[in-house]
mmCIF file of C-alpha atoms in Angstrom:
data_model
loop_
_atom_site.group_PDB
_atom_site.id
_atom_site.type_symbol
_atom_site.label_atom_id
_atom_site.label_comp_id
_atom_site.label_asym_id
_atom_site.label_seq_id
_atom_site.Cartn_x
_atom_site.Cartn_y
_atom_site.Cartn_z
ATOM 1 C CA UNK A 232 90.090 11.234 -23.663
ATOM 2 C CA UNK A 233 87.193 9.592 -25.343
ATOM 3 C CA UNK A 234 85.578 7.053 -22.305
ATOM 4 C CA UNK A 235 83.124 5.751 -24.794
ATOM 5 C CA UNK A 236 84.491 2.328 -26.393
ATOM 6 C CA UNK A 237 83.783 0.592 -28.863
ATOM 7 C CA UNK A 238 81.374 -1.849 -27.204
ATOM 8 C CA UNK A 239 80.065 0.217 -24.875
ATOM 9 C CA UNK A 240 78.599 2.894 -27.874
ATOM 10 C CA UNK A 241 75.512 0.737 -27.812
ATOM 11 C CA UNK A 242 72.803 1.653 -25.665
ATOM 12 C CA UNK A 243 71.299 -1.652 -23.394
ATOM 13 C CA UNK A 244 68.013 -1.341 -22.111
ATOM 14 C CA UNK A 245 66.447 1.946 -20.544
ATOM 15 C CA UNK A 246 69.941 3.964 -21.012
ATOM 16 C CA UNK A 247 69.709 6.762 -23.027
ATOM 17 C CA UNK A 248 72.219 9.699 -23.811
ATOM 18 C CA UNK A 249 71.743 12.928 -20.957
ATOM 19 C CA UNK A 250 73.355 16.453 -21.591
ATOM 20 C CA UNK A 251 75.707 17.787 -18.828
ATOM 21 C CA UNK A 252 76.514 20.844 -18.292
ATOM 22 C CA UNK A 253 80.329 21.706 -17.133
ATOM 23 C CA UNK A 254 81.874 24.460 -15.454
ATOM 24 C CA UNK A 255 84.486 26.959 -17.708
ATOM 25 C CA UNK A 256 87.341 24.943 -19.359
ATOM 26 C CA UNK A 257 86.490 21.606 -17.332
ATOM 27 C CA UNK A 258 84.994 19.363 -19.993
ATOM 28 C CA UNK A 259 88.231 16.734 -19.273
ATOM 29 C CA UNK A 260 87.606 17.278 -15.608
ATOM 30 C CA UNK A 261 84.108 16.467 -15.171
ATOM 31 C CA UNK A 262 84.895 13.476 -17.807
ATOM 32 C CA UNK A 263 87.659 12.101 -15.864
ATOM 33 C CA UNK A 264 85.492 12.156 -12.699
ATOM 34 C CA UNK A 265 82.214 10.713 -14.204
ATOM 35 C CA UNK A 266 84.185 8.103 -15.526
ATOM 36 C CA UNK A 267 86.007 7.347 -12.200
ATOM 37 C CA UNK A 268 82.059 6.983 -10.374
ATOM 38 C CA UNK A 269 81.323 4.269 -13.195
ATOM 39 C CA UNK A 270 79.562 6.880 -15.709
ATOM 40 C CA UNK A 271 80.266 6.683 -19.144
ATOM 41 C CA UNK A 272 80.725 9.355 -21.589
ATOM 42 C CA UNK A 273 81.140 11.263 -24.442
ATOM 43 C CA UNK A 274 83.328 13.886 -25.653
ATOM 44 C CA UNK A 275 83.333 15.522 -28.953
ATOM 45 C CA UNK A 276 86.596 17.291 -29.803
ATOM 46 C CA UNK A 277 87.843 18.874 -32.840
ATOM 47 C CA UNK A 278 91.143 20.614 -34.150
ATOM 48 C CA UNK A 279 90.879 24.075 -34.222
ATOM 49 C CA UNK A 280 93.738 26.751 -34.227
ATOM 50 C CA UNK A 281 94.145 29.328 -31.419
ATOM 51 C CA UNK A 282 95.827 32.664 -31.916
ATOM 52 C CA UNK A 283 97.549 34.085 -28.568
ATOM 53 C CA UNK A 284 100.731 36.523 -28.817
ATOM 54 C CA UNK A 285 101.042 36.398 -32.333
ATOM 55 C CA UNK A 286 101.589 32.984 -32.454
ATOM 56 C CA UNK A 287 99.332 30.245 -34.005
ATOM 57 C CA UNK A 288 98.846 26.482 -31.999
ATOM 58 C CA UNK A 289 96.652 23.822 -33.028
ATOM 59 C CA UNK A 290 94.993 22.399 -30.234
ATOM 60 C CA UNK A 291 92.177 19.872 -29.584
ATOM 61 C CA UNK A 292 89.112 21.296 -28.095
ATOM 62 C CA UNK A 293 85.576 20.249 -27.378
ATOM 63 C CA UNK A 294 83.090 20.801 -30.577
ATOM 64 C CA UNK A 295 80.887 22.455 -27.699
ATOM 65 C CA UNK A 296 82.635 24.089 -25.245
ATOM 66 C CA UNK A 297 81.075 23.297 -21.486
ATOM 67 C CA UNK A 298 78.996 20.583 -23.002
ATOM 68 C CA UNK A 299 79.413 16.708 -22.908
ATOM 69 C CA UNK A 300 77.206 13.921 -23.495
ATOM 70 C CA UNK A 301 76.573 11.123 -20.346
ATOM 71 C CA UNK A 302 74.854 7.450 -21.239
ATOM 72 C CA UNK A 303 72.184 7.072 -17.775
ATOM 73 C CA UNK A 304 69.417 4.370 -17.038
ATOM 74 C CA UNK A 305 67.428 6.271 -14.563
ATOM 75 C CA UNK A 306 65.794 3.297 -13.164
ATOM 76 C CA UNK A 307 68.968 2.100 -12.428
ATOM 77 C CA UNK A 308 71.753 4.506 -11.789
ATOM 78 C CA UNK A 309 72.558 6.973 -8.901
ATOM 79 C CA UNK A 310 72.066 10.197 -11.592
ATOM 80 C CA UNK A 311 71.560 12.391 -8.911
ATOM 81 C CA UNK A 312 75.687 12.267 -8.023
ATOM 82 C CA UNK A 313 76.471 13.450 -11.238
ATOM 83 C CA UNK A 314 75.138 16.883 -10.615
ATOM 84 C CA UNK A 315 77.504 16.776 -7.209
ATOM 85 C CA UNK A 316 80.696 16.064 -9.746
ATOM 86 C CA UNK A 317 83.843 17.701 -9.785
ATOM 87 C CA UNK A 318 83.869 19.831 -13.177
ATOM 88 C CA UNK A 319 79.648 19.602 -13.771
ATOM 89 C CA UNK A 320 77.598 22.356 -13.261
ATOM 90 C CA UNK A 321 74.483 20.683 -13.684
ATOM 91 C CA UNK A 322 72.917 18.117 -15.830
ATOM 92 C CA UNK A 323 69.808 19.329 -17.783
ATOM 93 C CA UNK A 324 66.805 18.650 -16.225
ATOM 94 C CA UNK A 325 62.816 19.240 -16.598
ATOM 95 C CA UNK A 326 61.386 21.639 -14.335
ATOM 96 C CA UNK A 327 60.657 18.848 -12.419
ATOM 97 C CA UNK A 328 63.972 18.052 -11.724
ATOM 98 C CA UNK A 329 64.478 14.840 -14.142
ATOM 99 C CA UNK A 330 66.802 14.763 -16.515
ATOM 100 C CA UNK A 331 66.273 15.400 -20.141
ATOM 101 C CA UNK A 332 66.692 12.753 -22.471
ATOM 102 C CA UNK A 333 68.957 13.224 -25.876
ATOM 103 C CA UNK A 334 66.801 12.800 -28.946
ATOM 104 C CA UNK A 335 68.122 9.638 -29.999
ATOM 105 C CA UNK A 336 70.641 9.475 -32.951
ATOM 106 C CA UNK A 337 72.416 12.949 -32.110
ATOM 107 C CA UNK A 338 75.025 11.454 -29.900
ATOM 108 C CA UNK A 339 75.179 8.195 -32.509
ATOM 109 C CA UNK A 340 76.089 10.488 -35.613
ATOM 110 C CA UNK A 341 78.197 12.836 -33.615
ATOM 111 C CA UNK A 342 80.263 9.044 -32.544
ATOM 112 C CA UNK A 343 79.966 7.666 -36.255
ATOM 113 C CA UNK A 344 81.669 11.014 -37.363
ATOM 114 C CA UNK A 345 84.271 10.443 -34.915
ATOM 115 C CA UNK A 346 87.633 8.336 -36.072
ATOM 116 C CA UNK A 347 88.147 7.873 -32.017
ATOM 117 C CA UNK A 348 89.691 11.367 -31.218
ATOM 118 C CA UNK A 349 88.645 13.495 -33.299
ATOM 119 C CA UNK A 350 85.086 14.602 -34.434
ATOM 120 C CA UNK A 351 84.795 15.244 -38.099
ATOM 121 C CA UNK A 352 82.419 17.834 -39.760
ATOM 122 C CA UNK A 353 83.535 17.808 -43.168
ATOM 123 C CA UNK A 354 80.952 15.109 -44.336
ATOM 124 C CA UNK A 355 78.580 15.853 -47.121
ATOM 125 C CA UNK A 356 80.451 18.886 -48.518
ATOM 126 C CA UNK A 357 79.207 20.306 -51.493
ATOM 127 C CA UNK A 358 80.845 23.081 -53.946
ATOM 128 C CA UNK A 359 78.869 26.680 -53.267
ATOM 129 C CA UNK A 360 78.508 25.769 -49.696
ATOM 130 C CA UNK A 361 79.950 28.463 -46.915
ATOM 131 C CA UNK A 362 82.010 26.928 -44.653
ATOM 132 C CA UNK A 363 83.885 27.610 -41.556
ATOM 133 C CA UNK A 364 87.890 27.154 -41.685
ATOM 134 C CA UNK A 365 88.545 25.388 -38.011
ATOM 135 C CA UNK A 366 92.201 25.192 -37.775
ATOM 136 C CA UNK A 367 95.376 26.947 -39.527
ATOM 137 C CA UNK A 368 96.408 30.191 -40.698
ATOM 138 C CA UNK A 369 92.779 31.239 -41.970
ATOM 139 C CA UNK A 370 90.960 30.084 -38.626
ATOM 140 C CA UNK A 371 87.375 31.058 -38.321
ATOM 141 C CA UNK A 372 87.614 32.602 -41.687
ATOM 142 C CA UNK A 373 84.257 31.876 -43.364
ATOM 143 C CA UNK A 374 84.572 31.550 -47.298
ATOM 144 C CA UNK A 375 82.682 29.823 -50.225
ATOM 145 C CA UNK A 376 83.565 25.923 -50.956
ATOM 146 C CA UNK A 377 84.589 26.294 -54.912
ATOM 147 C CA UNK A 378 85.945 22.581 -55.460
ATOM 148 C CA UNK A 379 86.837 19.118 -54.024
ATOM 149 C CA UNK A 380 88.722 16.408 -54.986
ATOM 150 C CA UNK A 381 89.162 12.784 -54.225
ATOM 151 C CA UNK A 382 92.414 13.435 -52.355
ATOM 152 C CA UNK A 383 90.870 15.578 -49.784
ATOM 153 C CA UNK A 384 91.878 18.380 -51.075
ATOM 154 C CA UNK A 385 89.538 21.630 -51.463
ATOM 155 C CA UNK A 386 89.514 25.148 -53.119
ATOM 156 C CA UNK A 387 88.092 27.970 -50.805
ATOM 157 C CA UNK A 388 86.977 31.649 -51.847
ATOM 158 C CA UNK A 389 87.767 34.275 -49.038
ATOM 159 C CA UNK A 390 86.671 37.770 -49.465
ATOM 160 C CA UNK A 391 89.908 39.446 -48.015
ATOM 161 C CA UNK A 392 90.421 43.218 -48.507
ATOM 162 C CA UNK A 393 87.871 43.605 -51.237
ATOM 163 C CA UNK A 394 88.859 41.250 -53.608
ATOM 164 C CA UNK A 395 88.164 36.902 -53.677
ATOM 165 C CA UNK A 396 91.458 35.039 -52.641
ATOM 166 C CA UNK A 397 91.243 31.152 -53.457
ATOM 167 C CA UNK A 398 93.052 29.051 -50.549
ATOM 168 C CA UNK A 399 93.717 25.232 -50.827
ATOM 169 C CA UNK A 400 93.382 23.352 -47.687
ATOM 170 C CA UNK A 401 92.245 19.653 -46.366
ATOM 171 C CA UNK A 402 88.685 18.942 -46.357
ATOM 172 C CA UNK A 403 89.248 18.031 -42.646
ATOM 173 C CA UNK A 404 89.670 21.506 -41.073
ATOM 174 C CA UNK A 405 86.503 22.599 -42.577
ATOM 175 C CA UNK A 406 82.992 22.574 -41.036
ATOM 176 C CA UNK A 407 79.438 23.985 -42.705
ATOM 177 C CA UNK A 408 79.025 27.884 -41.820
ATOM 178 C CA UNK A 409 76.120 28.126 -39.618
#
């Protein structure tokens, strides 16, 4: 659920963009429950593939698990509830107990990647590049971008049992090897 609309992306006055910090699997939680108090937020989510019991689901899931991103004017709203928040742990905070500020244009790139669900991470490929496989039958395989072409389509190396397999996929369900 992606709280963050269209018009209210834009930052107004002192409001900036504030890391929170969730507890285990409650990213949707703690979003539903800042967003019920007035808060709005930001989720990035991706498609990845999850292996359980030998079967394979694609699933959306946060791009950083326990993390999401909260827009605060600290002059002007009552931050200190959202530490008290069903699904937060804590917000991240100096030492003296303020809040620490996004540097700005992280949380702006992450939403101009975003088609409104999904975060993408497949911008700015280039052939040689490693790259992570996010979703499908070679999830979290990490393998060598050989080609691209204007369809989407891309040409992957895996090294798989000693030898360099090429696999075709969509650009989409890749993301740069870190």
């Amino acid at each position: 659920m992606l709280q963050v609309s269209a018009g209210s992306r834009a930052l107004a006055g002192n409001e900036r963009w504030f890391l929170v910090h969730t507890q285990p699997k409650s990213e949707h939680k703690a979003e539903l429950h800042l967003g019920a108090q007035g808060f709005r937020t930001y989720l990035p989510q991706i498609e990845k593939t999850v292996r359980h019991a030998r079967q394979l689901r694609t699933v959306r899931a946060p791009l950083f698990p326990r993390y999401l991103f909260v827009i605060l004017d600290l002059g002007r709203d009552r931050w200190l509830s959202v530490r008290s928040t069903i699904g937060v742990s804590r917000l991240f905070t100096r030492q003296d107990g303020r809040p620490v500020p996004v540097p700005t244009g992280i949380v702006e790139s992450l939403i101009e990647r975003s088609d409104g669900k999904l975060t993408r991470l497949d911008a700015g490929l280039v052939a040689g590049q490693q790259v992570c496989i996010l979703s499908g039958p070679f999830a979290d395989f990490v393998g060598t971008l050989e080609r691209l072409d204007d369809a989407g389509r891309v040409k992957v190396l895996l090294e798989m049992m000693g030898t360099t397999v090429p696999v075709t996929l969509h650009r989409s369900v890749l993301a740069p090897a870190a």
